[in-house]
CSV table of C-alpha atoms in Angstrom, one decimal:
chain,number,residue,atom,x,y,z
F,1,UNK,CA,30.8,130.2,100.3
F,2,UNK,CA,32.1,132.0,102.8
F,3,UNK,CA,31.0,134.2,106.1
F,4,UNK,CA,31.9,138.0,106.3
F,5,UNK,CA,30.8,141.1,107.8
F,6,UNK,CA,30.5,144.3,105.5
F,7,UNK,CA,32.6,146.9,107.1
F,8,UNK,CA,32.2,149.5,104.5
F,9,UNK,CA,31.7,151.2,101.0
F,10,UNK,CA,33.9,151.1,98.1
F,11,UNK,CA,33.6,154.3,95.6
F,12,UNK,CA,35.4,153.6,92.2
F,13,UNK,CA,34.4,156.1,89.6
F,14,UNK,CA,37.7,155.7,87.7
F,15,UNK,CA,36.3,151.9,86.1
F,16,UNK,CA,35.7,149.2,83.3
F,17,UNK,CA,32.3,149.2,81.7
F,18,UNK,CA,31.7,145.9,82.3
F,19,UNK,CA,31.6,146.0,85.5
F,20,UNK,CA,27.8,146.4,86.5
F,21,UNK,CA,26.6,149.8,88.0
F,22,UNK,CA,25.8,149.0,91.8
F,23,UNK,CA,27.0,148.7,95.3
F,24,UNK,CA,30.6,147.4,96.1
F,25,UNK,CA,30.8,146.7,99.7
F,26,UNK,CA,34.3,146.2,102.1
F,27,UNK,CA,33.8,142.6,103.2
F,28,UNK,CA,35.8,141.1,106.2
F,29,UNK,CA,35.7,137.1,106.6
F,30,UNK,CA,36.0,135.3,109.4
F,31,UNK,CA,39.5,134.5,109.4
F,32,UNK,CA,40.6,138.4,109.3
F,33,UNK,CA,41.0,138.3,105.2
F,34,UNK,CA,39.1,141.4,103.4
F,35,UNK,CA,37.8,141.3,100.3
F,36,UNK,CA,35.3,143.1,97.8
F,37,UNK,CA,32.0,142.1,96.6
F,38,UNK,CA,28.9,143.1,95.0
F,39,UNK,CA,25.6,143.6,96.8
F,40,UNK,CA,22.9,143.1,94.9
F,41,UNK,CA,20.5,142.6,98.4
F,42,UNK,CA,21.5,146.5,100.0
F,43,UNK,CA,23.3,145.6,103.0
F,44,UNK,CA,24.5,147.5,105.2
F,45,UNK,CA,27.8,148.3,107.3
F,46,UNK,CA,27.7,145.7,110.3
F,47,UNK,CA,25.7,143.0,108.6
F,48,UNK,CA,26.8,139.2,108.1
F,49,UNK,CA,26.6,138.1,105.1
F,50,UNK,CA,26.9,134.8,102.3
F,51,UNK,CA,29.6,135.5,99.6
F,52,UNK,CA,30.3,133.8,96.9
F,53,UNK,CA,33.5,134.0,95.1
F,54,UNK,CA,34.7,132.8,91.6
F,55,UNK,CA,33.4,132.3,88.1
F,56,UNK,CA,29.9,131.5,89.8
F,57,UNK,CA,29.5,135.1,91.3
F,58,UNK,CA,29.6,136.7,87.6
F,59,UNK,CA,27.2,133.8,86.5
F,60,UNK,CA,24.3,135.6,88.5
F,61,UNK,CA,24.3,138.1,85.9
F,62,UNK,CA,23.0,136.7,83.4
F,63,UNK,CA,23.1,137.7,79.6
F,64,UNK,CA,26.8,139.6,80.1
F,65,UNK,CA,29.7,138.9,80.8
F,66,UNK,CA,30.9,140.9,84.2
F,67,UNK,CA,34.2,141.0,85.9
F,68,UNK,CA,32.6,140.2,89.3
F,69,UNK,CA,34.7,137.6,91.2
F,70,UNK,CA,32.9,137.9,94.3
F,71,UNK,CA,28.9,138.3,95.6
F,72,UNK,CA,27.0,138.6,98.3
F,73,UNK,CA,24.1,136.0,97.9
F,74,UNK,CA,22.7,136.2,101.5
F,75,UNK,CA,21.8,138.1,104.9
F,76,UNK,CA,22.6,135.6,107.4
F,77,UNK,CA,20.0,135.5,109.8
F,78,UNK,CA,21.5,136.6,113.8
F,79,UNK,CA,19.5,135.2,116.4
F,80,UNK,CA,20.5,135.3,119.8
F,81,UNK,CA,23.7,137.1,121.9
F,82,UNK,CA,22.9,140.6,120.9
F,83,UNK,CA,18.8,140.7,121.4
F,84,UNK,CA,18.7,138.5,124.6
W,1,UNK,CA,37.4,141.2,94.5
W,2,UNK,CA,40.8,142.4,96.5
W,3,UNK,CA,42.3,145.8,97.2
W,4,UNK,CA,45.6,146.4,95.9
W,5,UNK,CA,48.0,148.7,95.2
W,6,UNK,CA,50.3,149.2,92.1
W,7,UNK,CA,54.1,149.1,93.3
W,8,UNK,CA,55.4,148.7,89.7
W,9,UNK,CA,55.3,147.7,86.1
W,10,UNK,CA,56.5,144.3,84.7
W,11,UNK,CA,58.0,143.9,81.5
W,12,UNK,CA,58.1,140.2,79.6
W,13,UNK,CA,59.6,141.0,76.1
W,14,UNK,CA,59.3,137.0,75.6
W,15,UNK,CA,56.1,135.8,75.6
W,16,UNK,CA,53.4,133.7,74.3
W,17,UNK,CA,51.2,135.1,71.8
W,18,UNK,CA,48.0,135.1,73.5
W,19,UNK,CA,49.1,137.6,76.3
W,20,UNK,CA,47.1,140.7,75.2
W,21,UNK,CA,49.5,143.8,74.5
W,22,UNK,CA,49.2,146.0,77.1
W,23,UNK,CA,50.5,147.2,80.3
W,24,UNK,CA,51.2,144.5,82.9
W,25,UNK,CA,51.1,146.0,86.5
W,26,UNK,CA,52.6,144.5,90.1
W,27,UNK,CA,50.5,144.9,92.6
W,28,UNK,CA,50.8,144.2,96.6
W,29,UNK,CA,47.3,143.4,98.2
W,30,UNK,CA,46.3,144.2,101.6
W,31,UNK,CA,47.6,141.2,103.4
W,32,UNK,CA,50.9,141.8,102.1
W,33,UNK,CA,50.8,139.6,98.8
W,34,UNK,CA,52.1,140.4,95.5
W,35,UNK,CA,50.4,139.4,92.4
W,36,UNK,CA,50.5,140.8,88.7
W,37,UNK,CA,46.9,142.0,87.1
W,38,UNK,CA,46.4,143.3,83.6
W,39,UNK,CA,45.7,146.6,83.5
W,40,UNK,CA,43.1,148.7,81.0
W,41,UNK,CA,43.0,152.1,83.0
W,42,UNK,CA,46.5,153.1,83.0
W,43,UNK,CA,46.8,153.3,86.1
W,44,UNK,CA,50.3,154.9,88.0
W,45,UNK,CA,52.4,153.3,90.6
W,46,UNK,CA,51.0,154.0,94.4
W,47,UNK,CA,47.6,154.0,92.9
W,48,UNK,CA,45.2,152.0,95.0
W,49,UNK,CA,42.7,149.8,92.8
W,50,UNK,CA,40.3,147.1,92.6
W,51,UNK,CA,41.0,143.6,91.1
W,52,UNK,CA,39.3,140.9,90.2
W,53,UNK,CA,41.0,137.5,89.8
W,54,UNK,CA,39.9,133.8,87.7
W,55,UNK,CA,38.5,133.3,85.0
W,56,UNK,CA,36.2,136.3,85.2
W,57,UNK,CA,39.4,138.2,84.3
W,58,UNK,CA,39.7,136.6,81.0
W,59,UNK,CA,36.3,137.1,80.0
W,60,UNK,CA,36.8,140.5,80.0
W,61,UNK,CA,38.6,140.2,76.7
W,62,UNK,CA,35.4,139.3,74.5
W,63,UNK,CA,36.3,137.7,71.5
W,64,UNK,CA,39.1,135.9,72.1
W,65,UNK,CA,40.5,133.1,75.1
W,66,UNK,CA,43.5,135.3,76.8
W,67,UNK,CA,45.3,133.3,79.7
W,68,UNK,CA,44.9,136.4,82.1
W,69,UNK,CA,44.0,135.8,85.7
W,70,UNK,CA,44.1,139.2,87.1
W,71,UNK,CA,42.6,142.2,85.7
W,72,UNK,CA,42.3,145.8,87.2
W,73,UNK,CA,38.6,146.6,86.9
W,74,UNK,CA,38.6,150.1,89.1
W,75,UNK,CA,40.8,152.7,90.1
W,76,UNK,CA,39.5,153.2,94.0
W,77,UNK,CA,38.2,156.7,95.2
W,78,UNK,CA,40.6,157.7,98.1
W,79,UNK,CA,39.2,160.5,99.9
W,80,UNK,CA,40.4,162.1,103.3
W,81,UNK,CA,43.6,161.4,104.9
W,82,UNK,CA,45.7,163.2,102.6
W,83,UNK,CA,44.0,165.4,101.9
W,84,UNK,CA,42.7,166.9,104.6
I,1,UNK,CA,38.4,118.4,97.5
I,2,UNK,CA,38.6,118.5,101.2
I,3,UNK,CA,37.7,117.2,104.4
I,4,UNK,CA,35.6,119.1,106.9
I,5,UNK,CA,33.0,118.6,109.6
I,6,UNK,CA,30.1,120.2,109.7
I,7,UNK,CA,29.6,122.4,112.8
I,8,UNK,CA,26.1,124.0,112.2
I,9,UNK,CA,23.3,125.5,109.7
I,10,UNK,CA,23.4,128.6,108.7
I,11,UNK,CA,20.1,130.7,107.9
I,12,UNK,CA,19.4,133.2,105.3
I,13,UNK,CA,16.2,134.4,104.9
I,14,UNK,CA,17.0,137.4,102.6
I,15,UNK,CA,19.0,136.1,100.0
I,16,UNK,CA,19.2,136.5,96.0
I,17,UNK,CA,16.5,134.0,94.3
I,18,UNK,CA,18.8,132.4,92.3
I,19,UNK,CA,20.2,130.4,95.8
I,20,UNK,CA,18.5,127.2,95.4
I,21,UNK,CA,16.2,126.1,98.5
I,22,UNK,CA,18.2,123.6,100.8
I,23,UNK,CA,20.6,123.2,103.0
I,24,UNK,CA,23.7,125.6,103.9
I,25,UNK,CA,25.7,124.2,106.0
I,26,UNK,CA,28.6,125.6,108.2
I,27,UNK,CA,32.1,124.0,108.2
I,28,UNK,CA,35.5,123.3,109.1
I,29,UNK,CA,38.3,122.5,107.0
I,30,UNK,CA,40.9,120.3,108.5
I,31,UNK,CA,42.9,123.6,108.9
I,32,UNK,CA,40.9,124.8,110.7
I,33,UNK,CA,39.1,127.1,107.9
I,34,UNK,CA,35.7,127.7,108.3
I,35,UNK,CA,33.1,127.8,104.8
I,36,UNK,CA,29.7,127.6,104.4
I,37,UNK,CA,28.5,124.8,101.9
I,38,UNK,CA,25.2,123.4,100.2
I,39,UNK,CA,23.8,119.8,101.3
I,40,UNK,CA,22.2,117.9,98.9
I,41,UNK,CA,22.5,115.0,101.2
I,42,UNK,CA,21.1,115.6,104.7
I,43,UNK,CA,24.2,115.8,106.6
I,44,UNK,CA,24.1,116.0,110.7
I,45,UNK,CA,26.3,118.3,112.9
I,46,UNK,CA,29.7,116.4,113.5
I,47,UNK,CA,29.5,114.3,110.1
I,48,UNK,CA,32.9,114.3,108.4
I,49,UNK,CA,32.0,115.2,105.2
I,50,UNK,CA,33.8,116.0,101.7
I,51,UNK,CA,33.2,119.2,99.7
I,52,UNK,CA,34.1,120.2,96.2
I,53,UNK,CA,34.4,124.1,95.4
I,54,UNK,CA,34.9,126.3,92.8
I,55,UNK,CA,32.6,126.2,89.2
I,56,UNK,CA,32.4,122.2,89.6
I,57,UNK,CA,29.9,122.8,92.7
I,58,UNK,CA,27.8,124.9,90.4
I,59,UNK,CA,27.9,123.0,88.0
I,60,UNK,CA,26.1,120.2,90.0
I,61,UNK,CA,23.0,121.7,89.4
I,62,UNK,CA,21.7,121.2,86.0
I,63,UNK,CA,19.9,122.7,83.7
I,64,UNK,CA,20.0,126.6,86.0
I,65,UNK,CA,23.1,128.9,87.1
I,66,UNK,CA,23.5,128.7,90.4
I,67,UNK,CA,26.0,131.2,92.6
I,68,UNK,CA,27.0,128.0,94.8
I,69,UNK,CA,31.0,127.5,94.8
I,70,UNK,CA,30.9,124.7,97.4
I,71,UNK,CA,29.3,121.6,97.7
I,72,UNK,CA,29.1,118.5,99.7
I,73,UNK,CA,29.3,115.6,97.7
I,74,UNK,CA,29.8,112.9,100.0
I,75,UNK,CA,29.4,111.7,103.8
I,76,UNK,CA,32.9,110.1,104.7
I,77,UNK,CA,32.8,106.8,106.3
I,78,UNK,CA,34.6,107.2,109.6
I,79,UNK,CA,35.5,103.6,111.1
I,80,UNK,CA,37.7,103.2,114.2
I,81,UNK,CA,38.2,105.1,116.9
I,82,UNK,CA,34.9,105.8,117.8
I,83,UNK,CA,33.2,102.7,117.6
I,84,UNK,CA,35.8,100.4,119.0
V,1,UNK,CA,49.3,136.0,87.8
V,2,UNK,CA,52.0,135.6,89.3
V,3,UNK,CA,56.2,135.7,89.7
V,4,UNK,CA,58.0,132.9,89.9
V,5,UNK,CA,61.3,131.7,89.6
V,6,UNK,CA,62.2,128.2,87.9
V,7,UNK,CA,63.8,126.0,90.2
V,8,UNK,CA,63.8,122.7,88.3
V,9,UNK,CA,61.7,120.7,85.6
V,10,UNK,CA,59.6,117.8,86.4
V,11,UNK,CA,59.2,114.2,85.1
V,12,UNK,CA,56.2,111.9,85.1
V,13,UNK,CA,56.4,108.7,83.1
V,14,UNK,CA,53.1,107.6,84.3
V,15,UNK,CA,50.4,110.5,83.3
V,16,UNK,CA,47.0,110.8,82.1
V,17,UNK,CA,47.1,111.1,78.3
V,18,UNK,CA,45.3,114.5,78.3
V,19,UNK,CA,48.3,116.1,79.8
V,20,UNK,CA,49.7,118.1,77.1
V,21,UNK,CA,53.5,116.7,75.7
V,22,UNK,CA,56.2,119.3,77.0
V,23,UNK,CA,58.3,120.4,79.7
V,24,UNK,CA,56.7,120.5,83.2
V,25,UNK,CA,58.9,123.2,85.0
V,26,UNK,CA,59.1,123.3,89.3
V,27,UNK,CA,58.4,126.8,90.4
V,28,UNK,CA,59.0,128.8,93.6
V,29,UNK,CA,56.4,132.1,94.1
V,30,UNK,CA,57.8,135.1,95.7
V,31,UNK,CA,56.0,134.1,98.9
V,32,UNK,CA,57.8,131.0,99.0
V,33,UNK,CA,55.0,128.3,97.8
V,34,UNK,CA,55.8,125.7,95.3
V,35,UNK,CA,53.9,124.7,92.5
V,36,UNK,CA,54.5,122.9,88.8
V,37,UNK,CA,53.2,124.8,85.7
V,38,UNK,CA,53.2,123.9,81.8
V,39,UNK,CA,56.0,125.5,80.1
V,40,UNK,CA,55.5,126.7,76.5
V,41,UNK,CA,58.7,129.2,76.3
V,42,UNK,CA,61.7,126.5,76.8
V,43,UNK,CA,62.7,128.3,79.9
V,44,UNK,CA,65.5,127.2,82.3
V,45,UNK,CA,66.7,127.1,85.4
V,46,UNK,CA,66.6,130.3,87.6
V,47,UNK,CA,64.5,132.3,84.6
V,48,UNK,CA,62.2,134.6,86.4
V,49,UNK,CA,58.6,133.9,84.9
V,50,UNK,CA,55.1,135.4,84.3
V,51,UNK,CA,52.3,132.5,85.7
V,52,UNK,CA,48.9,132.5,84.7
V,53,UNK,CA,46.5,129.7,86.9
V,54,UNK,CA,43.4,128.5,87.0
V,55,UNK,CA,41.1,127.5,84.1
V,56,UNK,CA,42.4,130.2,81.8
V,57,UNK,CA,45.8,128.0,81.6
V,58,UNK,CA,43.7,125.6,80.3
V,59,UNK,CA,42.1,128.0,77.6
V,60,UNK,CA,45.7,128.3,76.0
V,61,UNK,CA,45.2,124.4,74.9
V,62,UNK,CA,43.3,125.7,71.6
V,63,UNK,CA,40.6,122.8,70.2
V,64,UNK,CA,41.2,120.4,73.0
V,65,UNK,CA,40.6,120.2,77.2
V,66,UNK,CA,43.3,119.8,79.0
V,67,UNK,CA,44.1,119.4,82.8
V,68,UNK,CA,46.5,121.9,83.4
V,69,UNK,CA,45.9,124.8,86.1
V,70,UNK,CA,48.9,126.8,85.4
V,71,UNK,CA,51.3,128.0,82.5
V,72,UNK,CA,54.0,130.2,82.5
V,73,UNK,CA,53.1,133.0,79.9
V,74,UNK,CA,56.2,135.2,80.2
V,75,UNK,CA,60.0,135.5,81.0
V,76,UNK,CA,60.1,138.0,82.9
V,77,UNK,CA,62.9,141.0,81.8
V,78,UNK,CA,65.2,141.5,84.7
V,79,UNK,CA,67.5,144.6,84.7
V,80,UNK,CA,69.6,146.0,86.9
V,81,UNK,CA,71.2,144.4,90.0
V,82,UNK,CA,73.3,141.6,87.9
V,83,UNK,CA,74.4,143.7,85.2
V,84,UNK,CA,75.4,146.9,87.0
B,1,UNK,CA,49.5,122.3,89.7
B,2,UNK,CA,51.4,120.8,92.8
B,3,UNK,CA,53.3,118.3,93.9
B,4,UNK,CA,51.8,116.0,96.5
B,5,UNK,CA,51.9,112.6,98.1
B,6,UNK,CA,49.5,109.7,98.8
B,7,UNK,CA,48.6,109.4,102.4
B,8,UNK,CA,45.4,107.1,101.9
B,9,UNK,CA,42.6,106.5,100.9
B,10,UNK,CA,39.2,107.8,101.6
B,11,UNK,CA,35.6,105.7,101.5
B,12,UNK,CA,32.2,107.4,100.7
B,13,UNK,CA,29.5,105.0,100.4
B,14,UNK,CA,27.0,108.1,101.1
B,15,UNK,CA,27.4,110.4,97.9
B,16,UNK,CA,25.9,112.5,95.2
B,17,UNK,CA,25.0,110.1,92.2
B,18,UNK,CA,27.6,112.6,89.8
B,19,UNK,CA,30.4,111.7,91.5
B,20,UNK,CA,32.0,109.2,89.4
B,21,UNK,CA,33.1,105.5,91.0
B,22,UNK,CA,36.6,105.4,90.9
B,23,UNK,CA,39.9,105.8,93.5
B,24,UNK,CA,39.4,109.1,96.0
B,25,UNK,CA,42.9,109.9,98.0
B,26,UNK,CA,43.8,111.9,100.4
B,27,UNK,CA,47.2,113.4,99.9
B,28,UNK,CA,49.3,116.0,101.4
B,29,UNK,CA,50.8,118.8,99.5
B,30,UNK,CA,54.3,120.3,100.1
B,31,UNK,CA,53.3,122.7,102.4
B,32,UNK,CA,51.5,120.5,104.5
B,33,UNK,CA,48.1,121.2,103.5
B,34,UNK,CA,45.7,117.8,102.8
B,35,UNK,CA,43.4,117.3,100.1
B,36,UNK,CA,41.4,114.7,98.0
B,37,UNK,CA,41.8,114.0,94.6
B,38,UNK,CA,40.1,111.3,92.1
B,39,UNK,CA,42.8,109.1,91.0
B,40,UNK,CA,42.4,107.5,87.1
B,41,UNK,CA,45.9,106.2,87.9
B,42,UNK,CA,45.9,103.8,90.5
B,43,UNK,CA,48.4,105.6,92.8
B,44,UNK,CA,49.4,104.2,96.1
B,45,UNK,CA,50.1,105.2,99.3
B,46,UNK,CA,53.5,107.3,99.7
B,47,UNK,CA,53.8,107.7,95.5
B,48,UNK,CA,54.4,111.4,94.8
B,49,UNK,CA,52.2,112.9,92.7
B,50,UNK,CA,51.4,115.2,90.2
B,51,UNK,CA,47.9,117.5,91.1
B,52,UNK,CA,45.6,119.7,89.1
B,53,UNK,CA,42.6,121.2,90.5
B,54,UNK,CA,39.6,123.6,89.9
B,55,UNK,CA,37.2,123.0,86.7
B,56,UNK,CA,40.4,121.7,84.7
B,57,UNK,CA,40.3,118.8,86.8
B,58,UNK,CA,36.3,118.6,86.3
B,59,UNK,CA,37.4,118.8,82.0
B,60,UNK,CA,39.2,115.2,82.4
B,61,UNK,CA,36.1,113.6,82.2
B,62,UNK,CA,34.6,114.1,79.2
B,63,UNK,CA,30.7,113.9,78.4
B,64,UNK,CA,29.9,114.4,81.7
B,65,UNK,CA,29.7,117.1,84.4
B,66,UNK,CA,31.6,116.2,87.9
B,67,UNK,CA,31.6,118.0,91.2
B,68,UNK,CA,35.5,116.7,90.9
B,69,UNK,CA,37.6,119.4,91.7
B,70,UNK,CA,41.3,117.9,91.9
B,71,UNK,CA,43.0,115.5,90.0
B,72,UNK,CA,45.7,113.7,90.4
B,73,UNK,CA,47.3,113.8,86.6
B,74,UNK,CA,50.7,111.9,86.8
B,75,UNK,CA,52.5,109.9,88.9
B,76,UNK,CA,56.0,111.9,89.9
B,77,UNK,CA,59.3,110.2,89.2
B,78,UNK,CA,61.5,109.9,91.5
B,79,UNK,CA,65.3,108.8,91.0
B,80,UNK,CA,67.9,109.4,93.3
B,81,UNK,CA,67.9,109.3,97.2
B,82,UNK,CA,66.0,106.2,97.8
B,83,UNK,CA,67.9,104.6,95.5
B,84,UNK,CA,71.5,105.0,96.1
């Protein structure tokens, strides 16, 4: 898995049917690489998150078969620089 | 999922069976990379769209084992700039 | 598979129920990249680990789908240097 | 997928017996990277080719498993510069 | 799949009970990068070799799941420089 940071929303009306109705958020990962993934927890613009990319990512939806290659599986828990 | 945007359309006049007629699109990504995805929209060159990559691309085609590994799954909702 | 060390844990307390319970651990690659992995084997910071990714990590948990795409699967026996 | 360009064919005497009987061709990507895929098309030398990786190369390999992670699955048509 | 060489060999006496007993080694890749692959072959060190990796390389063994990732499928031949 990786780490990223959601820096925004992606709006696709234009789209395959298969691909589940639901957020697709702007994900940027540690190393500077963006990508797009599913949200299935509601995050929001700022948060770091889990993502999980692959064949895995459309196994969470189980019973169809979804073009998802990438998921967010995670808040990841902040303690520390910001709230001292 | 990646961001991408179609720069052209590749032709392959030999090729193996199991490649699914339809159109095969080049695309160049955000960080500069080129990759070819198989594309059910119709989409138009300069388009920005959404793309998902593996095996989750194949199983898009139900019903049969297609060696795809890049499919376009959204056309992406570009409001603002240019068009304000 | 590759080599990494493992440089910390990594919390998520709101995260999609099909994560199993255990250990994420944080990473780096030999290149430098950083990923975030499951421990089924207790790993300490600074252990010199190796990982598998992909499906195959998944796959490691039987009998459930998992969204897990990496995996440590074994502590690497470091001899040398440090001990001499 | 990707675009490649043939730059040479590959021999290994010695080889697991899953690998598949046929030409293994040496690629170069547009971005520069190497790799080796399966060639079904009899392709040659400085042929510009359609590459499909992963686990849907395997897939073409109808009614058995084998370990191949890329296949080329096109020649790519190339007009213009050379015959102008 | 790439084309890599054998730089050692890596010990794991600590590791998941799925990963099967048999040769891991660490080898370099053409563009530098370093991975591990389970070798069926008995490879040494400096032998070129032959690579496939994701779930294809997890396929090779048959009856069984792996957390195997990268296999090393052939052993490369090489005629010519050293030689002459």
């Amino acid at each position: 898995m990786i780490r990223a940071r959601v820096i925004g929303k992606l709006w696709s009306t234009r789209r395959v049917e298969a691909l589940p109705a639901g957020a697709l958020l702007e994900l940027e990962a540690e190393n500077g690489a963006r990508l797009i993934a599913f949200d299935p927890l509601g995050c929001n613009t700022g948060e770091a998150v889990l993502v999980t990319q692959g064949s895995v990512a459309a196994g969470y939806f189980t019973g169809r078969t979804v073009p998802v290659d990438a998921l967010i599986i995670g808040s990841i828990d902040e303690d520390g620089d910001t709230s001292s």
